mmCIF file of C-alpha atoms in Angstrom:
data_model
loop_
_atom_site.group_PDB
_atom_site.id
_atom_site.type_symbol
_atom_site.label_atom_id
_atom_site.label_comp_id
_atom_site.label_asym_id
_atom_site.label_seq_id
_atom_site.Cartn_x
_atom_site.Cartn_y
_atom_site.Cartn_z
ATOM 1 C CA GLN A 1 -9.935 6.152 -14.408
ATOM 2 C CA VAL A 2 -7.534 6.935 -11.644
ATOM 3 C CA GLN A 3 -3.761 7.014 -12.031
ATOM 4 C CA LEU A 4 -1.578 6.117 -9.071
ATOM 5 C CA VAL A 5 2.077 6.951 -8.472
ATOM 6 C CA GLU A 6 4.041 5.588 -5.538
ATOM 7 C CA SER A 7 7.075 7.219 -3.977
ATOM 8 C CA GLY A 8 9.225 6.934 -0.887
ATOM 9 C CA GLY A 9 10.896 3.606 -1.437
ATOM 10 C CA GLY A 10 14.591 3.098 -0.967
ATOM 11 C CA LEU A 11 17.297 1.319 0.977
ATOM 12 C CA VAL A 12 17.024 1.146 4.751
ATOM 13 C CA GLN A 13 18.766 -0.824 7.471
ATOM 14 C CA ALA A 14 16.867 -3.449 9.384
ATOM 15 C CA GLY A 15 15.005 -1.774 12.223
ATOM 16 C CA GLY A 16 14.648 1.445 10.281
ATOM 17 C CA SER A 17 11.612 3.203 8.881
ATOM 18 C CA LEU A 18 10.258 4.340 5.536
ATOM 19 C CA ARG A 19 7.137 6.205 4.553
ATOM 20 C CA LEU A 20 5.575 5.335 1.240
ATOM 21 C CA SER A 21 3.181 7.690 -0.467
ATOM 22 C CA CYS A 22 0.685 7.142 -3.235
ATOM 23 C CA ALA A 23 -0.557 10.134 -5.190
ATOM 24 C CA ALA A 24 -3.618 9.939 -7.373
ATOM 25 C CA SER A 25 -4.715 11.862 -10.410
ATOM 26 C CA GLY A 26 -7.631 11.615 -12.748
ATOM 27 C CA ARG A 27 -10.263 11.038 -10.113
ATOM 28 C CA THR A 28 -10.654 11.718 -6.449
ATOM 29 C CA LEU A 29 -9.486 8.878 -4.226
ATOM 30 C CA SER A 30 -12.406 9.398 -1.882
ATOM 31 C CA ARG A 31 -14.579 7.065 -3.940
ATOM 32 C CA TYR A 32 -12.156 4.137 -3.584
ATOM 33 C CA ALA A 33 -10.949 1.742 -0.991
ATOM 34 C CA MET A 34 -7.158 1.744 -1.060
ATOM 35 C CA GLY A 35 -4.619 -0.974 -0.521
ATOM 36 C CA TRP A 36 -0.917 -1.570 -0.368
ATOM 37 C CA PHE A 37 0.498 -4.795 -1.721
ATOM 38 C CA ARG A 38 4.028 -6.057 -2.198
ATOM 39 C CA GLN A 39 5.835 -8.510 -4.388
ATOM 40 C CA ALA A 40 9.237 -9.999 -3.728
ATOM 41 C CA PRO A 41 11.263 -11.706 -6.471
ATOM 42 C CA GLY A 42 9.873 -15.143 -7.276
ATOM 43 C CA LYS A 43 6.825 -14.654 -5.072
ATOM 44 C CA GLU A 44 3.230 -13.748 -5.692
ATOM 45 C CA ARG A 45 1.897 -10.310 -4.956
ATOM 46 C CA GLU A 46 0.642 -10.213 -1.384
ATOM 47 C CA PHE A 47 -1.601 -8.016 0.698
ATOM 48 C CA VAL A 48 0.000 -5.581 3.130
ATOM 49 C CA ALA A 49 -2.669 -3.137 4.278
ATOM 50 C CA SER A 50 -5.945 -1.576 3.219
ATOM 51 C CA ILE A 51 -8.179 1.304 4.225
ATOM 52 C CA THR A 52 -11.803 2.149 3.557
ATOM 53 C CA TRP A 53 -12.821 5.130 1.460
ATOM 54 C CA SER A 54 -13.445 7.215 4.567
ATOM 55 C CA GLY A 55 -10.368 6.047 6.432
ATOM 56 C CA GLY A 56 -12.569 4.739 9.200
ATOM 57 C CA SER A 57 -11.374 1.156 9.016
ATOM 58 C CA THR A 58 -8.045 -0.435 8.253
ATOM 59 C CA SER A 59 -6.768 -3.958 7.818
ATOM 60 C CA TYR A 60 -3.256 -5.394 7.935
ATOM 61 C CA ALA A 61 -1.470 -8.576 7.055
ATOM 62 C CA ASP A 62 -0.375 -10.415 10.185
ATOM 63 C CA SER A 63 3.253 -10.045 9.133
ATOM 64 C CA VAL A 64 3.120 -6.238 9.355
ATOM 65 C CA LYS A 65 0.563 -5.686 12.098
ATOM 66 C CA GLY A 66 1.900 -3.365 14.759
ATOM 67 C CA ARG A 67 4.740 -2.140 12.535
ATOM 68 C CA PHE A 68 2.991 -0.610 9.507
ATOM 69 C CA THR A 69 0.285 2.038 9.448
ATOM 70 C CA ILE A 70 -1.874 2.947 6.468
ATOM 71 C CA SER A 71 -3.520 6.341 6.269
ATOM 72 C CA ARG A 72 -5.190 8.536 3.708
ATOM 73 C CA ASP A 73 -5.828 12.192 3.056
ATOM 74 C CA ASN A 74 -8.720 12.491 0.643
ATOM 75 C CA ALA A 75 -8.315 16.253 0.431
ATOM 76 C CA LYS A 76 -4.773 15.767 -0.868
ATOM 77 C CA ASN A 77 -5.670 12.655 -2.853
ATOM 78 C CA THR A 78 -2.932 10.645 -1.191
ATOM 79 C CA VAL A 79 -2.512 7.407 0.693
ATOM 80 C CA ASN A 80 0.477 6.651 2.880
ATOM 81 C CA LEU A 81 2.118 3.611 4.385
ATOM 82 C CA GLN A 82 4.327 4.230 7.396
ATOM 83 C CA MET A 83 6.672 1.308 7.830
ATOM 84 C CA ASN A 84 8.585 0.943 11.084
ATOM 85 C CA SER A 85 10.887 -1.747 12.455
ATOM 86 C CA LEU A 86 11.599 -2.967 8.966
ATOM 87 C CA LYS A 87 12.899 -6.477 8.489
ATOM 88 C CA PRO A 88 14.817 -8.008 5.579
ATOM 89 C CA GLU A 89 11.713 -10.024 4.713
ATOM 90 C CA ASP A 90 9.843 -6.750 4.100
ATOM 91 C CA ALA A 91 11.995 -6.111 1.033
ATOM 92 C CA ALA A 92 9.847 -6.040 -2.095
ATOM 93 C CA VAL A 93 8.284 -3.808 -4.680
ATOM 94 C CA TYR A 94 5.367 -2.082 -2.990
ATOM 95 C CA TYR A 95 2.256 -1.256 -4.972
ATOM 96 C CA CYS A 96 -0.577 1.115 -4.247
ATOM 97 C CA ALA A 97 -4.003 0.035 -5.485
ATOM 98 C CA ALA A 98 -7.524 1.437 -5.665
ATOM 99 C CA GLY A 99 -10.733 -0.530 -5.765
ATOM 100 C CA TYR A 100 -14.465 -0.355 -5.144
ATOM 101 C CA ARG A 101 -14.367 -3.035 -2.451
ATOM 102 C CA TRP A 102 -12.438 -2.854 0.797
ATOM 103 C CA SER A 103 -10.525 -6.083 0.557
ATOM 104 C CA SER A 104 -7.244 -7.906 0.989
ATOM 105 C CA VAL A 105 -7.611 -9.657 -2.348
ATOM 106 C CA VAL A 106 -5.485 -8.542 -5.289
ATOM 107 C CA HIS A 107 -8.262 -9.051 -7.819
ATOM 108 C CA ASP A 108 -10.613 -6.684 -5.988
ATOM 109 C CA TYR A 109 -8.408 -3.756 -6.947
ATOM 110 C CA GLY A 110 -8.707 -2.457 -10.480
ATOM 111 C CA PHE A 111 -6.204 0.365 -10.474
ATOM 112 C CA TRP A 112 -2.517 -0.023 -9.701
ATOM 113 C CA GLY A 113 0.579 2.097 -9.518
ATOM 114 C CA GLN A 114 3.931 1.151 -11.001
ATOM 115 C CA GLY A 115 5.445 0.239 -7.671
ATOM 116 C CA THR A 116 8.325 1.458 -5.549
ATOM 117 C CA GLN A 117 11.259 -0.669 -4.437
ATOM 118 C CA VAL A 118 11.954 -1.197 -0.749
ATOM 119 C CA THR A 119 15.266 -2.794 0.163
ATOM 120 C CA VAL A 120 16.141 -3.703 3.738
ATOM 121 C CA SER A 121 19.745 -4.478 4.620
ATOM 122 C CA LEU A 122 21.038 -6.312 7.664
#
């Protein structure tokens, strides 16, 4: 089992930046593909970004491509999401997830953090 804890959320003005971090314990993250997902009130959880176990490949939702960057440091057992040029529609609870398959599908990830709130003001 791997336990995930997100941090770095908060309130930011539109156009600003935030860096989310996901720290793992229990098992090394190097055996998992990692993903970031988000869920806004009244909406389903949606894919944001994912990265392979080695960090060699990444994937992004079209809505964040060019603005967000996912990265990982297996030595530190962390995964990060750098979010730039934030928009009000980016506001949501952001979740870090670990899975055995590199995927954009929620159900492919078996381990989830508790989430961190991102609020974007005009």
